[in-house]
PDB file of C-alpha atoms in Angstrom:
ATOM      1  CA  MET A  15      60.870  32.957  22.970  1.00 92.00           C
ATOM      2  CA  GLU A  16      57.424  34.115  24.063  1.00 94.00           C
ATOM      3  CA  ILE A  17      53.973  32.568  23.970  1.00 94.00           C
ATOM      4  CA  ILE A  18      50.513  34.131  24.063  1.00 93.00           C
ATOM      5  CA  ILE A  19      47.826  31.744  25.292  1.00 93.00           C
ATOM      6  CA  ASP A  20      44.054  32.018  25.195  1.00 93.00           C
ATOM      7  CA  VAL A  21      41.659  29.578  26.807  1.00 94.00           C
ATOM      8  CA  GLN A  22      37.953  29.313  26.057  1.00 95.00           C
ATOM      9  CA  GLY A  23      35.777  27.171  28.221  1.00 95.00           C
ATOM     10  CA  PHE A  24      32.760  26.572  30.373  1.00 97.00           C
ATOM     11  CA  GLN A  25      31.650  27.399  33.878  1.00 95.00           C
ATOM     12  CA  GLY A  26      31.235  24.737  36.529  1.00 93.00           C
ATOM     13  CA  GLU A  27      32.399  24.252  40.094  1.00 91.00           C
ATOM     14  CA  THR A  28      35.772  25.136  38.536  1.00 91.00           C
ATOM     15  CA  PHE A  29      36.631  26.586  35.115  1.00 93.00           C
ATOM     16  CA  ILE A  30      36.423  23.887  32.415  1.00 96.00           C
ATOM     17  CA  ALA A  31      38.887  24.514  29.591  1.00 95.00           C
ATOM     18  CA  LYS A  32      37.496  23.655  26.162  1.00 97.00           C
ATOM     19  CA  GLU A  33      39.943  25.206  23.692  1.00 97.00           C
ATOM     20  CA  LEU A  34      43.559  26.129  24.266  1.00 96.00           C
ATOM     21  CA  ALA A  35      45.022  28.360  21.553  1.00 96.00           C
ATOM     22  CA  TRP A  36      48.510  29.818  21.392  1.00 96.00           C
ATOM     23  CA  ILE A  37      50.929  31.822  19.313  1.00 95.00           C
ATOM     24  CA  THR A  38      54.671  31.351  19.767  1.00 95.00           C
ATOM     25  CA  ILE A  39      56.822  34.377  18.949  1.00 94.00           C
ATOM     26  CA  ASP A  40      60.596  34.655  18.487  1.00 91.00           C
ATOM     27  CA  GLN A  41      61.164  37.940  16.651  1.00 89.00           C
ATOM     28  CA  GLU A  42      58.258  36.861  14.425  1.00 91.00           C
ATOM     29  CA  ILE A  43      55.391  34.388  14.654  1.00 91.00           C
ATOM     30  CA  GLU A  44      56.822  30.870  14.854  1.00 91.00           C
ATOM     31  CA  GLU A  45      53.716  28.795  15.540  1.00 93.00           C
ATOM     32  CA  ILE A  46      49.945  29.223  15.732  1.00 95.00           C
ATOM     33  CA  SER A  47      48.124  26.283  17.252  1.00 96.00           C
ATOM     34  CA  SER A  48      44.874  25.268  18.902  1.00 96.00           C
ATOM     35  CA  THR A  49      43.601  22.204  20.736  1.00 98.00           C
ATOM     36  CA  VAL A  50      39.957  21.447  21.526  1.00 98.00           C
ATOM     37  CA  PHE A  51      39.391  19.087  24.438  1.00 98.00           C
ATOM     38  CA  LYS A  52      36.713  16.451  24.847  1.00 98.00           C
ATOM     39  CA  PRO A  53      34.336  17.100  27.747  1.00 98.00           C
ATOM     40  CA  PRO A  54      35.563  15.905  31.158  1.00 97.00           C
ATOM     41  CA  TYR A  55      32.122  14.432  31.901  1.00 97.00           C
ATOM     42  CA  SER A  56      28.625  14.166  30.469  1.00 97.00           C
ATOM     43  CA  TRP A  57      26.581  17.353  29.966  1.00 98.00           C
ATOM     44  CA  ASP A  58      23.901  15.811  32.209  1.00 97.00           C
ATOM     45  CA  PHE A  59      26.289  15.769  35.191  1.00 97.00           C
ATOM     46  CA  GLN A  60      26.139  19.579  35.350  1.00 96.00           C
ATOM     47  CA  SER A  61      23.538  21.294  37.473  1.00 97.00           C
ATOM     48  CA  LEU A  62      20.677  22.969  35.587  1.00 98.00           C
ATOM     49  CA  HIS A  63      22.199  26.318  36.558  1.00 98.00           C
ATOM     50  CA  TYR A  64      25.483  25.509  34.783  1.00 98.00           C
ATOM     51  CA  GLN A  65      23.688  23.929  31.818  1.00 98.00           C
ATOM     52  CA  ARG A  66      21.780  27.186  31.239  1.00 98.00           C
ATOM     53  CA  LEU A  67      24.894  29.297  31.780  1.00 97.00           C
ATOM     54  CA  ASN A  68      26.989  27.170  29.436  1.00 98.00           C
ATOM     55  CA  LYS A  69      24.308  27.210  26.722  1.00 98.00           C
ATOM     56  CA  ALA A  70      24.509  31.012  26.868  1.00 97.00           C
ATOM     57  CA  ILE A  71      28.326  30.881  26.673  1.00 96.00           C
ATOM     58  CA  ILE A  72      28.131  28.636  23.596  1.00 96.00           C
ATOM     59  CA  ALA A  73      25.641  30.961  21.886  1.00 96.00           C
ATOM     60  CA  ALA A  74      27.266  34.281  22.791  1.00 95.00           C
ATOM     61  CA  CYS A  75      30.980  33.537  23.071  1.00 92.00           C
ATOM     62  CA  HIS A  76      32.920  30.692  21.537  1.00 92.00           C
ATOM     63  CA  LYS A  77      30.290  28.602  19.666  1.00 95.00           C
ATOM     64  CA  ILE A  78      32.067  25.369  20.688  1.00 97.00           C
ATOM     65  CA  SER A  79      29.620  22.666  21.737  1.00 97.00           C
ATOM     66  CA  TRP A  80      30.137  20.675  24.927  1.00 98.00           C
ATOM     67  CA  THR A  81      30.627  17.439  22.948  1.00 98.00           C
ATOM     68  CA  GLN A  82      33.261  18.743  20.511  1.00 97.00           C
ATOM     69  CA  GLY A  83      36.913  17.874  21.003  1.00 98.00           C
ATOM     70  CA  GLN A  84      39.765  15.741  19.720  1.00 97.00           C
ATOM     71  CA  VAL A  85      41.980  15.425  22.809  1.00 98.00           C
ATOM     72  CA  ALA A  86      41.022  13.773  26.106  1.00 99.00           C
ATOM     73  CA  TYR A  87      40.460  16.311  28.894  1.00 98.00           C
ATOM     74  CA  ASN A  88      42.957  14.546  31.156  1.00 98.00           C
ATOM     75  CA  LYS A  89      45.685  15.539  28.648  1.00 98.00           C
ATOM     76  CA  LEU A  90      45.128  19.276  29.310  1.00 97.00           C
ATOM     77  CA  ASN A  91      48.158  19.684  31.595  1.00 96.00           C
ATOM     78  CA  GLN A  92      50.409  17.795  29.170  1.00 97.00           C
ATOM     79  CA  VAL A  93      49.338  20.018  26.270  1.00 97.00           C
ATOM     80  CA  ILE A  94      49.969  23.160  28.339  1.00 94.00           C
ATOM     81  CA  GLU A  95      53.360  21.926  29.580  1.00 95.00           C
ATOM     82  CA  LYS A  96      54.473  21.089  26.040  1.00 95.00           C
ATOM     83  CA  ALA A  97      53.268  24.450  24.690  1.00 94.00           C
ATOM     84  CA  VAL A  98      55.053  26.524  27.356  1.00 94.00           C
ATOM     85  CA  ALA A  99      58.250  24.453  27.580  1.00 94.00           C
ATOM     86  CA  ASP A 100      61.355  26.626  27.078  1.00 91.00           C
ATOM     87  CA  LYS A 101      59.315  29.845  26.739  1.00 92.00           C
ATOM     88  CA  GLN A 102      60.825  32.862  28.474  1.00 90.00           C
ATOM     89  CA  PHE A 103      57.588  34.850  28.770  1.00 88.00           C
ATOM     90  CA  ILE A 104      54.034  33.540  28.963  1.00 87.00           C
ATOM     91  CA  TYR A 105      51.064  35.864  28.452  1.00 87.00           C
ATOM     92  CA  VAL A 106      47.537  34.889  29.497  1.00 86.00           C
ATOM     93  CA  LYS A 107      44.515  37.171  29.878  1.00 78.00           C
ATOM     94  CA  GLY A 108      41.950  36.561  32.615  1.00 70.00           C
ATOM     95  CA  LEU A 109      42.272  35.545  36.261  1.00 63.00           C
ATOM     96  CA  GLU A 110      40.399  32.254  35.749  1.00 57.00           C
ATOM     97  CA  LYS A 111      42.893  31.264  33.073  1.00 54.00           C
ATOM     98  CA  LYS A 112      46.024  31.674  35.196  1.00 52.00           C
ATOM     99  CA  PRO A 113      47.291  28.660  37.165  1.00 51.00           C
TER     100      PRO A 113
END
């Protein structure tokens, strides 16, 4: 079984994942899923530089606001581990998105 993962997020001192989306394939598409994470901290805790940069990312890229999300940010690793469990091949695009 294979999985294709895409992560959208924000810039900060480190990459801040906002949405994790994946497609599981086993001969055909088995599952399409997406999780949007709550922010790890308040918008105001970012420097003005990152606030401006992230406003541009929201407007030009993924259109997901900083405050959106259903799942606590500290659950990110658990969601990833569950999604990739028992997958033979994992595809991710982008150096910032690879562990």
